[in-house]
PDB file of C-alpha atoms in Angstrom:
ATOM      1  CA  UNK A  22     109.148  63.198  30.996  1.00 56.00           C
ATOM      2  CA  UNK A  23     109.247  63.568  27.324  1.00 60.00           C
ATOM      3  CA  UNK A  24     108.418  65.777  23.939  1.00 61.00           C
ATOM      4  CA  UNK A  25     106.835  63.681  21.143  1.00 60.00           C
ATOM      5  CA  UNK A  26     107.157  65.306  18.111  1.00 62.00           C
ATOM      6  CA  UNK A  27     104.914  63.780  15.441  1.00 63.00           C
ATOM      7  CA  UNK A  28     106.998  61.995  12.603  1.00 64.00           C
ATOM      8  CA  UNK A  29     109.990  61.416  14.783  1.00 64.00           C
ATOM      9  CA  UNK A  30     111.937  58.211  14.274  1.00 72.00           C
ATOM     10  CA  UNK A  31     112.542  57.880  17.611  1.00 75.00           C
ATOM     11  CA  UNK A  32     111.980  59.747  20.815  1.00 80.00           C
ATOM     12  CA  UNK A  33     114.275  60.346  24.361  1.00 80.00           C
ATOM     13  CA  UNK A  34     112.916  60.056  27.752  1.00 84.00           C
ATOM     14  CA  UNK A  35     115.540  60.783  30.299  1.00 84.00           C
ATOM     15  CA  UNK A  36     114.649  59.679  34.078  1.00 86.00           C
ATOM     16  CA  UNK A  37     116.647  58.926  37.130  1.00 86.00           C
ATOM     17  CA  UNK A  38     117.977  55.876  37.830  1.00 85.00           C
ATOM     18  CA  UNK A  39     115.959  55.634  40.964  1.00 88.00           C
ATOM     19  CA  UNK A  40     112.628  57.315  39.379  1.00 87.00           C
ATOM     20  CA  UNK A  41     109.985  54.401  40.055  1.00 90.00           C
ATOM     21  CA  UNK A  42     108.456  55.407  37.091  1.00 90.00           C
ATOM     22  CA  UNK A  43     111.443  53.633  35.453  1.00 89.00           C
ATOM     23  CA  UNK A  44     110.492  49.912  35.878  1.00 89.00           C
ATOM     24  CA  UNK A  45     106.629  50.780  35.069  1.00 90.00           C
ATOM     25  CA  UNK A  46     107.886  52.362  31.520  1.00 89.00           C
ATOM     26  CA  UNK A  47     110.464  49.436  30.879  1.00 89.00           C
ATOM     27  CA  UNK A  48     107.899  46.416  31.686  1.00 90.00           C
ATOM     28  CA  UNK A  49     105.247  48.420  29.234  1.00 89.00           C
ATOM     29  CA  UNK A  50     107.879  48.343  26.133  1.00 88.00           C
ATOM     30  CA  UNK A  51     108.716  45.078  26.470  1.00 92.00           C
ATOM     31  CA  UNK A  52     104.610  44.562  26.990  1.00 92.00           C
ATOM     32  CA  UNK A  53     104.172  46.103  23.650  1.00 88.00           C
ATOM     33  CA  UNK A  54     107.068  44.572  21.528  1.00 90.00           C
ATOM     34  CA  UNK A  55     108.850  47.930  21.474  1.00 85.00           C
ATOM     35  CA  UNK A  56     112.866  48.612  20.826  1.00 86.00           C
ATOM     36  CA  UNK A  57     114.763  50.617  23.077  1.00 84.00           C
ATOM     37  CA  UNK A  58     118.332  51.914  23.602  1.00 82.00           C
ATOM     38  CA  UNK A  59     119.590  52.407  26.909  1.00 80.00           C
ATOM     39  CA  UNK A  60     121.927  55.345  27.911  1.00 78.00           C
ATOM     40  CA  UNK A  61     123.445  55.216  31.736  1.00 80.00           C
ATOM     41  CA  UNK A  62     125.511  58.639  32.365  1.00 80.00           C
ATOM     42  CA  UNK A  63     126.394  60.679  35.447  1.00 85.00           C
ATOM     43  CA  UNK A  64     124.850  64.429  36.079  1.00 88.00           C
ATOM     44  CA  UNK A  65     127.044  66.631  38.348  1.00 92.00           C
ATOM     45  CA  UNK A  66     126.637  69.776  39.988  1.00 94.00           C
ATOM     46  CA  UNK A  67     128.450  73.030  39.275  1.00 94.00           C
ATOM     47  CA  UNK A  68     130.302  72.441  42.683  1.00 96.00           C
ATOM     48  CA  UNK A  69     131.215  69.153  41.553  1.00 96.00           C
ATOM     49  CA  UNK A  70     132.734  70.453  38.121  1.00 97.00           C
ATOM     50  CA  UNK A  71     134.463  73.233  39.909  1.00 97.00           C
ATOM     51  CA  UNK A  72     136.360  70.730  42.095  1.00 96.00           C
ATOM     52  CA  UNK A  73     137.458  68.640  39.384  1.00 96.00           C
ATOM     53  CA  UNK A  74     141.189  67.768  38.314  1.00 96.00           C
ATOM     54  CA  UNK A  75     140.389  67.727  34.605  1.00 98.00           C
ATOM     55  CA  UNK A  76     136.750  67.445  32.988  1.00 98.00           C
ATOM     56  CA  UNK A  77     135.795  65.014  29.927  1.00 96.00           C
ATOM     57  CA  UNK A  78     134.115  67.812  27.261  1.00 93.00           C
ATOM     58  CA  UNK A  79     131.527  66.252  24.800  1.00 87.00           C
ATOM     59  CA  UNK A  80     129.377  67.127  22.633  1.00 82.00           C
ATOM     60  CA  UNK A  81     125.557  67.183  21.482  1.00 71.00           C
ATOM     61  CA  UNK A  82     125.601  64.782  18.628  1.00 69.00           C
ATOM     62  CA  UNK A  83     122.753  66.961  16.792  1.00 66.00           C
ATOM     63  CA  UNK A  84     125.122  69.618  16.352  1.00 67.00           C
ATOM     64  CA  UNK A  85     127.960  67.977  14.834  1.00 86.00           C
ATOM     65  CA  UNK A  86     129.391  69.234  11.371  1.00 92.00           C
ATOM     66  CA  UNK A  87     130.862  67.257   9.185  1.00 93.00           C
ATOM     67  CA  UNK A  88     134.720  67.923   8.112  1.00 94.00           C
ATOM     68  CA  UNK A  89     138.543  66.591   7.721  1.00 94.00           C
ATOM     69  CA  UNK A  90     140.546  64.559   5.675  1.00 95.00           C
ATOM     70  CA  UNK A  91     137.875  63.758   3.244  1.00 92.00           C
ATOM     71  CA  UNK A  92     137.002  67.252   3.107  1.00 94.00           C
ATOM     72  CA  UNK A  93     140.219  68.338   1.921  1.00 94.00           C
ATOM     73  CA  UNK A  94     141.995  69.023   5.541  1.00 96.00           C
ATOM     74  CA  UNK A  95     145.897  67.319   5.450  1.00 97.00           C
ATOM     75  CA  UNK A  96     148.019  65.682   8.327  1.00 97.00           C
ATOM     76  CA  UNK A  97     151.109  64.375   9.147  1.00 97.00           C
ATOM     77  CA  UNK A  98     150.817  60.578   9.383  1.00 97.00           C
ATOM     78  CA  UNK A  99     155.088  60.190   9.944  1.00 96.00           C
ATOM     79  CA  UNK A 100     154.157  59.137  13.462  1.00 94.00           C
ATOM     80  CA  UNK A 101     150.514  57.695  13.110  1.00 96.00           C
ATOM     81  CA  UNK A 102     149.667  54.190  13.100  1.00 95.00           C
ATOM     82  CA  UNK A 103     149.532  52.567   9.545  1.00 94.00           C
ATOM     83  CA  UNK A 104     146.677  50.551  10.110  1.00 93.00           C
ATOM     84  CA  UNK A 105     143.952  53.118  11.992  1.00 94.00           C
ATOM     85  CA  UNK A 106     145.653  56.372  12.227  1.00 95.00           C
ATOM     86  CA  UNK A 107     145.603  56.946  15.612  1.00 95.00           C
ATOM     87  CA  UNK A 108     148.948  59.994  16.218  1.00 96.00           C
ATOM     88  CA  UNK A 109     147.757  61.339  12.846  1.00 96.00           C
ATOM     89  CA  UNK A 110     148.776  65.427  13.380  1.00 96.00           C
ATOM     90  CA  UNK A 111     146.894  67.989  11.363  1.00 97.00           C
ATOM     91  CA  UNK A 112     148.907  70.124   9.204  1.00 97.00           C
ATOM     92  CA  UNK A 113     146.324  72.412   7.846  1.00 97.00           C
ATOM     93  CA  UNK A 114     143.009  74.784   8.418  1.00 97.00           C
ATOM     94  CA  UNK A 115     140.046  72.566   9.572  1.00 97.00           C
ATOM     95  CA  UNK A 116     138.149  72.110   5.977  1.00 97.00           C
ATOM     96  CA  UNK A 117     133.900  71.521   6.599  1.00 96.00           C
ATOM     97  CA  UNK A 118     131.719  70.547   4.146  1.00 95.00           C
ATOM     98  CA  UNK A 119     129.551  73.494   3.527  1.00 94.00           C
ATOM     99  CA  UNK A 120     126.284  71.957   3.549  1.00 92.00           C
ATOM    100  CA  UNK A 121     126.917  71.632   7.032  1.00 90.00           C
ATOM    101  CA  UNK A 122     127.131  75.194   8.004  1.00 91.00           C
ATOM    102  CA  UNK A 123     123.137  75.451   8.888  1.00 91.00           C
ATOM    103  CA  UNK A 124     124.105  73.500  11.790  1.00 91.00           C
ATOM    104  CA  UNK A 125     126.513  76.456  13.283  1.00 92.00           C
ATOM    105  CA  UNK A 126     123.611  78.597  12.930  1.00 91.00           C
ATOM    106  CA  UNK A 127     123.369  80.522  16.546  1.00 90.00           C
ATOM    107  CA  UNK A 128     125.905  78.676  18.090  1.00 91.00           C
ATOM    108  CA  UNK A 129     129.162  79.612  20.049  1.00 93.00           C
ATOM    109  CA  UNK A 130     130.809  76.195  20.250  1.00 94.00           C
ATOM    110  CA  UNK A 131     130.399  72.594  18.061  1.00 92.00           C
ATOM    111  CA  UNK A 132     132.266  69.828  17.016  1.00 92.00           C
ATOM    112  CA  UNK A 133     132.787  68.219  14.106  1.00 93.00           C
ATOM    113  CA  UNK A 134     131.577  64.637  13.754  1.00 89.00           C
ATOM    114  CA  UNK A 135     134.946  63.086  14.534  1.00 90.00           C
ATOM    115  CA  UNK A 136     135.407  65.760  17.841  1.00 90.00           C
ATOM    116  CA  UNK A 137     137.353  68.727  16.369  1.00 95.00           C
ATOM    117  CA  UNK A 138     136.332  71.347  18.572  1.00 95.00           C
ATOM    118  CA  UNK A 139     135.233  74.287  17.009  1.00 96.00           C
ATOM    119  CA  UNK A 140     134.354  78.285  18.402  1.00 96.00           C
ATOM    120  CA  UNK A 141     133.234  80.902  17.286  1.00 96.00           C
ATOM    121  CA  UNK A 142     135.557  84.204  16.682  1.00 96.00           C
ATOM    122  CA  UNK A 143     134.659  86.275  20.292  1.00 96.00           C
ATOM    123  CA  UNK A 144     134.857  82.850  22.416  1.00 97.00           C
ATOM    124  CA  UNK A 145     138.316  82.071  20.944  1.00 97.00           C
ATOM    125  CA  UNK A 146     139.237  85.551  21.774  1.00 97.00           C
ATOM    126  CA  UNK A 147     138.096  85.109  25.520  1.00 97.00           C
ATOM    127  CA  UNK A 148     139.895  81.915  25.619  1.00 97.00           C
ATOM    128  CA  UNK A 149     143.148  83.433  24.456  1.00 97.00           C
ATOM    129  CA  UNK A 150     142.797  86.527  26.878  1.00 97.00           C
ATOM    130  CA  UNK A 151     142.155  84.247  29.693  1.00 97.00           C
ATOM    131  CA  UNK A 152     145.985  82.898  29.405  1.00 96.00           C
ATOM    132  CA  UNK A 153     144.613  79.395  29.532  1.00 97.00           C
ATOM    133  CA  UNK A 154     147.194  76.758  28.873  1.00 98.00           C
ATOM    134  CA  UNK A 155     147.873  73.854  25.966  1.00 97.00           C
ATOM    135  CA  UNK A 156     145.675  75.381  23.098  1.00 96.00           C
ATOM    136  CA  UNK A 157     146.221  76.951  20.199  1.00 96.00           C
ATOM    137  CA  UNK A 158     144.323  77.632  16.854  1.00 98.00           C
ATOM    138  CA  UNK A 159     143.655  77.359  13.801  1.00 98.00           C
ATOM    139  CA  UNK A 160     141.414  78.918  10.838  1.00 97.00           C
ATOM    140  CA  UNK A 161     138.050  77.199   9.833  1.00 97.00           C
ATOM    141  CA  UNK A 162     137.237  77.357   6.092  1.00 97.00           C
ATOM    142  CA  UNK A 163     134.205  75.927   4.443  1.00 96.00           C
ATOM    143  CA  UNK A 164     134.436  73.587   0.794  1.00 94.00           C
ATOM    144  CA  UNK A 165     131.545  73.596  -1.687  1.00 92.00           C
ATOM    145  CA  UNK A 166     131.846  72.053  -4.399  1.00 83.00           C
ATOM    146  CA  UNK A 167     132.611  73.819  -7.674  1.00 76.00           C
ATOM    147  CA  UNK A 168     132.925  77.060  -5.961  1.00 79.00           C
ATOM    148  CA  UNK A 169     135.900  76.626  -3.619  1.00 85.00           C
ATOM    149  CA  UNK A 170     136.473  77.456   0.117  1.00 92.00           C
ATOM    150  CA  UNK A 171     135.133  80.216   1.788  1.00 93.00           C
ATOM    151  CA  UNK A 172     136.412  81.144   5.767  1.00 96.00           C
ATOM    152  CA  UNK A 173     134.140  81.187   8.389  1.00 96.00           C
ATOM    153  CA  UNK A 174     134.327  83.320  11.147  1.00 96.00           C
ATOM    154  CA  UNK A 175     135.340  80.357  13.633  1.00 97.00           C
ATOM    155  CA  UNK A 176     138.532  78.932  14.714  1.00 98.00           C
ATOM    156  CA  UNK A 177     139.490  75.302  15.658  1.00 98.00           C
ATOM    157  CA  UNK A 178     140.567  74.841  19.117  1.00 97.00           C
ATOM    158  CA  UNK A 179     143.548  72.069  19.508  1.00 97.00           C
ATOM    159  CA  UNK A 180     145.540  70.883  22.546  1.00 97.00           C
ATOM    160  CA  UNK A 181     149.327  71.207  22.395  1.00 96.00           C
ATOM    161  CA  UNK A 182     149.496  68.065  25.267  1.00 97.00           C
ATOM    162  CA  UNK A 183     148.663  64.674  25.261  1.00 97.00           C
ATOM    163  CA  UNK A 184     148.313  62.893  28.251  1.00 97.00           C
ATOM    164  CA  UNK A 185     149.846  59.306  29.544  1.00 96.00           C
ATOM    165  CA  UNK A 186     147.529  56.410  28.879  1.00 95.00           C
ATOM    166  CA  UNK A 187     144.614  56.373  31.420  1.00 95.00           C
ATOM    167  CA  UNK A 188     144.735  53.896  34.477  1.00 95.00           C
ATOM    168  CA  UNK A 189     143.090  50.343  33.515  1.00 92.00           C
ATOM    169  CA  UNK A 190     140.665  51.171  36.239  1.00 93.00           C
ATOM    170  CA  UNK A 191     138.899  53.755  33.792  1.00 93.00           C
ATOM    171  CA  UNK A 192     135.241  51.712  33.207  1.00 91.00           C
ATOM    172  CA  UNK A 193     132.823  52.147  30.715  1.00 89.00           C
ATOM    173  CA  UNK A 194     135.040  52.479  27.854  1.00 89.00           C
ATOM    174  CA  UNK A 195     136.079  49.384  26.052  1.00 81.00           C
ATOM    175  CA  UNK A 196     138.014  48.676  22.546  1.00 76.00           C
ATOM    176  CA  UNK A 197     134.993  47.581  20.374  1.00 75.00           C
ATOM    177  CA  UNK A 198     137.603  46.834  16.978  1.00 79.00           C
ATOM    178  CA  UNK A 199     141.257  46.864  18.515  1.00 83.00           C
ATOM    179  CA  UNK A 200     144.344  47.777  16.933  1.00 90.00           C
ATOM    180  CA  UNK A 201     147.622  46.102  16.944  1.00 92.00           C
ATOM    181  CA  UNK A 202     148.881  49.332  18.069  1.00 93.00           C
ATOM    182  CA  UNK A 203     146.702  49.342  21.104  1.00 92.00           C
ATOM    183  CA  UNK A 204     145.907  53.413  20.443  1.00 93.00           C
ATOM    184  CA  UNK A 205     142.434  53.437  19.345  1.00 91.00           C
ATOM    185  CA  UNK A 206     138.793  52.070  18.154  1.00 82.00           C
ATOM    186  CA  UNK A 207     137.703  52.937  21.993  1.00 87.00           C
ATOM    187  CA  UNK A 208     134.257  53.216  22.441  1.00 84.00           C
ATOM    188  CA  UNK A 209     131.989  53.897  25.299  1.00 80.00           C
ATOM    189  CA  UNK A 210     129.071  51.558  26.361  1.00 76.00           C
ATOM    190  CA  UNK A 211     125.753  52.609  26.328  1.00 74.00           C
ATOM    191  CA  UNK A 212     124.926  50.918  29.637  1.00 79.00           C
ATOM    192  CA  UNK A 213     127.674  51.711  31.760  1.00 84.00           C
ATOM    193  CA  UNK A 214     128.663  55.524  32.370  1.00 88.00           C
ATOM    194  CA  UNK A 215     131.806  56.588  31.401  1.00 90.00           C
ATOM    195  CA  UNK A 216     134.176  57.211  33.880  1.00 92.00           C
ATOM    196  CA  UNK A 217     137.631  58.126  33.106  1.00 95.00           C
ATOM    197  CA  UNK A 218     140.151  57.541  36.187  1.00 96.00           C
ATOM    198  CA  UNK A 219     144.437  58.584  35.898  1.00 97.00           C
ATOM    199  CA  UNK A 220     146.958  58.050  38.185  1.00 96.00           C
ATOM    200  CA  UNK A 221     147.871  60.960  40.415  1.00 95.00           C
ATOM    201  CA  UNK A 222     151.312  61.505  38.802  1.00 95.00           C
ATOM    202  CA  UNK A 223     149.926  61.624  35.582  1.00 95.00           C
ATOM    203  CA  UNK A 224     148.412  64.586  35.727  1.00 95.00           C
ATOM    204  CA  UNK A 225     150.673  66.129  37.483  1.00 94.00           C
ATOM    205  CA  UNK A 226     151.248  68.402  34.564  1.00 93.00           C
ATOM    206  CA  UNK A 227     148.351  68.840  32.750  1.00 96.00           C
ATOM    207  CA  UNK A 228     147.312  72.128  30.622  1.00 98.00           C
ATOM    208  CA  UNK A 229     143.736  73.980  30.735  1.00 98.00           C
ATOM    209  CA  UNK A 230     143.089  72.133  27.541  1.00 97.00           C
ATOM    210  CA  UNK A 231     144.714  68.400  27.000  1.00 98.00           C
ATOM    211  CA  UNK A 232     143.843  65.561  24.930  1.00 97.00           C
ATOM    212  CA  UNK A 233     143.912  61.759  26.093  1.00 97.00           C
ATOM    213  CA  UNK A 234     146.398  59.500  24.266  1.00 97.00           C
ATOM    214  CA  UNK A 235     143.836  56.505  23.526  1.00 95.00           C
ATOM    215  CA  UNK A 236     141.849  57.439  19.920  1.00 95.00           C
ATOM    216  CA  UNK A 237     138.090  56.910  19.930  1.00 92.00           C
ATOM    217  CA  UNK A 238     135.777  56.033  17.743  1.00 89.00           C
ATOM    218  CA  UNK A 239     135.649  53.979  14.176  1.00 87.00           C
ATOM    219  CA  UNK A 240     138.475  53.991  11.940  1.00 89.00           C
ATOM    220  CA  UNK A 241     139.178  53.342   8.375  1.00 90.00           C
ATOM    221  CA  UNK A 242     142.422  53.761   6.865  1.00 93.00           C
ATOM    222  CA  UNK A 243     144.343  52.230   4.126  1.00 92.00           C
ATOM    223  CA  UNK A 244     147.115  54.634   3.733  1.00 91.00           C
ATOM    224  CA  UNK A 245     144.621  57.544   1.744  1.00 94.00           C
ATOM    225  CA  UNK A 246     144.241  60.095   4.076  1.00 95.00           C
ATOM    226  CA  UNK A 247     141.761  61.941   1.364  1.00 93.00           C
ATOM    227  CA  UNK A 248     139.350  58.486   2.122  1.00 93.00           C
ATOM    228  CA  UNK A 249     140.573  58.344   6.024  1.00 94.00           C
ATOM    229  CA  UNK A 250     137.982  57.872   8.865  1.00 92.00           C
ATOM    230  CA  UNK A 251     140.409  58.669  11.506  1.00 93.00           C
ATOM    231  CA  UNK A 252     139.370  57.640  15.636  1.00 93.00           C
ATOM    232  CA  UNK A 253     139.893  61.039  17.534  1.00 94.00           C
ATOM    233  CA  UNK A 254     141.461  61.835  21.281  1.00 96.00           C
ATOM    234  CA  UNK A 255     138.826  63.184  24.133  1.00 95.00           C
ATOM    235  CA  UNK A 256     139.452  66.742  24.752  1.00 96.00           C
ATOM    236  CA  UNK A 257     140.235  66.528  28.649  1.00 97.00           C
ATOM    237  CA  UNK A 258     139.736  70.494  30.353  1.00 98.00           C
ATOM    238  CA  UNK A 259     140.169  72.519  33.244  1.00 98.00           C
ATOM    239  CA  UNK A 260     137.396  73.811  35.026  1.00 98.00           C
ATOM    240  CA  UNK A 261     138.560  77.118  34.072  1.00 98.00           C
ATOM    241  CA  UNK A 262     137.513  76.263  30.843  1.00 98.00           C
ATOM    242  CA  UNK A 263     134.382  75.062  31.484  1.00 97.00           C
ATOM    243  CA  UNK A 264     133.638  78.324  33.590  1.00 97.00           C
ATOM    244  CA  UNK A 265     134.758  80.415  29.971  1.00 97.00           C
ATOM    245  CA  UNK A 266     132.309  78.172  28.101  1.00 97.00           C
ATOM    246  CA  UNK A 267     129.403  78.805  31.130  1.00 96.00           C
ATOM    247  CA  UNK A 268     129.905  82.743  31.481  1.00 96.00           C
ATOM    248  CA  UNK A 269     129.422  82.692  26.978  1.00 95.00           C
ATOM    249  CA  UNK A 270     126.236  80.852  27.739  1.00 94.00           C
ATOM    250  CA  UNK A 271     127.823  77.854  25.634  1.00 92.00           C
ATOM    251  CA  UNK A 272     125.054  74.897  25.815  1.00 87.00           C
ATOM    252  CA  UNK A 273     124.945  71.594  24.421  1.00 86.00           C
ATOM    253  CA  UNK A 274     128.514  70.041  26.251  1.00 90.00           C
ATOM    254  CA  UNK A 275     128.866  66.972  28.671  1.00 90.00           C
ATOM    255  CA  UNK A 276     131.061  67.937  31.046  1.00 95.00           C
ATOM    256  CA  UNK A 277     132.165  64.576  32.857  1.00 95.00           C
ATOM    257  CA  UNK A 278     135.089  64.802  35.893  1.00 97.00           C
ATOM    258  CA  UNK A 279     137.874  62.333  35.721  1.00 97.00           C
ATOM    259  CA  UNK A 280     139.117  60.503  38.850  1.00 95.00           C
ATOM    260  CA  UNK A 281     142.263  61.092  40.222  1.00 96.00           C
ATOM    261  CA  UNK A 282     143.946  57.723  42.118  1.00 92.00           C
ATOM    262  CA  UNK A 283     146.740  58.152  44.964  1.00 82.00           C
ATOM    263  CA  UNK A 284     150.171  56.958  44.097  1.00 61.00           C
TER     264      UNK A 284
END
C-alpha cells in the first residue's frame, strides 16, 4: 500500500478508487487530525494507449531539472502575450542549471520544471530514424556559475505544431490566475482527473509530436525574459511515440489519451 521512509515529509499511498480500504484510511486521518492531499487520475492499459488519437505525456515531478530563461536560454516574445508570455518561441539551446544535472543521472528522458522535454543522445537518434512527425531539436548545454556552459550529451525535443484550442468539454483543467489573453495560467485539479477532449476536425492533422495551444502553469512576466516564469504547452503524442519511449525502457511518464468528439 505504501513505503515509509523514515524522515520523509510526507508519504504517497496510491489505492483504487473502489479499494474499501479507502474509506477505512480516510475516516482514520481525519480521526487523528492528519493533512492530506488528494490526487484522482486515470490508469490505462497498453491496449488503451495503443488505440488512442493523441496521448497527454507528463512527467515525474522528482525528476524535473531546472532550466530556461533565467538560466540564460532566449526567445522570441514578437508574438507572445505581454502580460504572461504565453506564444513565447525559443530562439536558443535549452540552458540548465548545472546543479541540476544529478537528477539526469541514469535516465533516458526528463523534463525540465516548466515541461521542456528532454532525451538523451541514442533516444533522439531512434526518434529521428523512426520518421516521426512535428519534432525537431535542439542542443542541451549546462551553466555553472563562474565556469561557463558545458554541453551535455542530450537534446531538447520541441513540436513544430500547435494545435486549435481544446473543446470546452475538456474537465479537470481550469484557469486558476487568468489572462486577458485567455492563453494560459491553466492548471489541473487535484480532485478531478484530467481529461483532455478535441473536436474531431481538429485533429484532423495532427503530427507524432504536437503541443496544445492553452499555456499551463504559473506565470510571471514583466517584460524581462532573463526574470520570466513562463506557463508552458502540454506535449500531446502519438502512440508511436509512446511505443519509442516503451521499447528504450523510458519510465517515469503519464501517458493520458485525449477524447476525440464527432462533428
Amino acid at each position: 500500500m505504501a513505503e515509509l521512509d523514515e524522515g520523509a515529509i510526507f508519504t504517497i499511498v496510491t489505492l483504487d478508487e473502489r479499494d474499501e480500504r479507502l474509506p477505512r484510511l480516510l475516516h482514520l486521518l481525519t480521526e487523528r487530525g492528519a493533512s492530506w492531499l488528494e490526487r484522482r487520475y486515470d490508469c490505462f492499459t497498453d491496449e488503451e494507449l495503443e488505440s488512442a488519437r493523441l496521448l497527454i505525456m507528463s512527467y515525474d515531478v522528482n525528476a524535473e531539472v531546472f532550466g530556461g530563461p533565467q538560466e540564460g536560454t532566449t526567445y522570441d516574445m514578437s508574438e507572445a502575450c505581454k502580460r504572461c508570455g504565453a506564444g513565447a518561441r525559443q530562439t536558443s539551446a535549452m540552458i540548465l542549471d548545472g546543479e541540476y544535472l544529478h537528477r539526469l543521472e541514469g535516465r533516458r528522458a526528463a523534463m525540465t520544471f516548466k515541461d521542456d522535454m528532454l532525451v538523451d543522445e541514442k533516444l533522439s537518434g531512434a526518434l529521428a530514424e523512426s520518421g516521426a512527425t512535428g519534432l525537431s531539436f535542439r542542443g542541451v548545454f549546462a551553466a555553472f556559475e563562474g565556469r561557463g556552459h558545458l554541453q551535455l550529451p542530450w537534446r531538447q525535443l520541441c513540436a513544430t505544431h500547435t494545435l486549435p484550442r481544446m473543446s470546452p468539454r475538456s474537465t479537470g483543467i481550469s484557469p486558476y490566475n487568468p489572462c486577458p489573453c485567455g492563453r494560459s495560467s491553466f492548471a489541473g485539479k487535484e480532485e478531478v482527473p484530467m481529461r483532455l477532449a478535441y473536436r474531431a476536425a481538429d485533429v484532423a492533422d495532427i503530427r507524432d509530436i504536437n503541443v496544445t495551444w492553452e499555456w499551463f502553469g504559473e506565470a510571471k512576466f514583466d517584460g524581462d525574459v532573463s526574470e520570466a516564469l513562463f506557463p508552458n504547452p502540454l506535449f500531446l503524442v502519438t502512440p508511436k511515440v509512446w511505443r519509442i519511449f516503451r521499447d528504450a525502457g523510458v519510465t517515469g511518464f503519464d501517458w493520458i489519451p485525449i477524447r476525440v468528439e464527432d462533428g
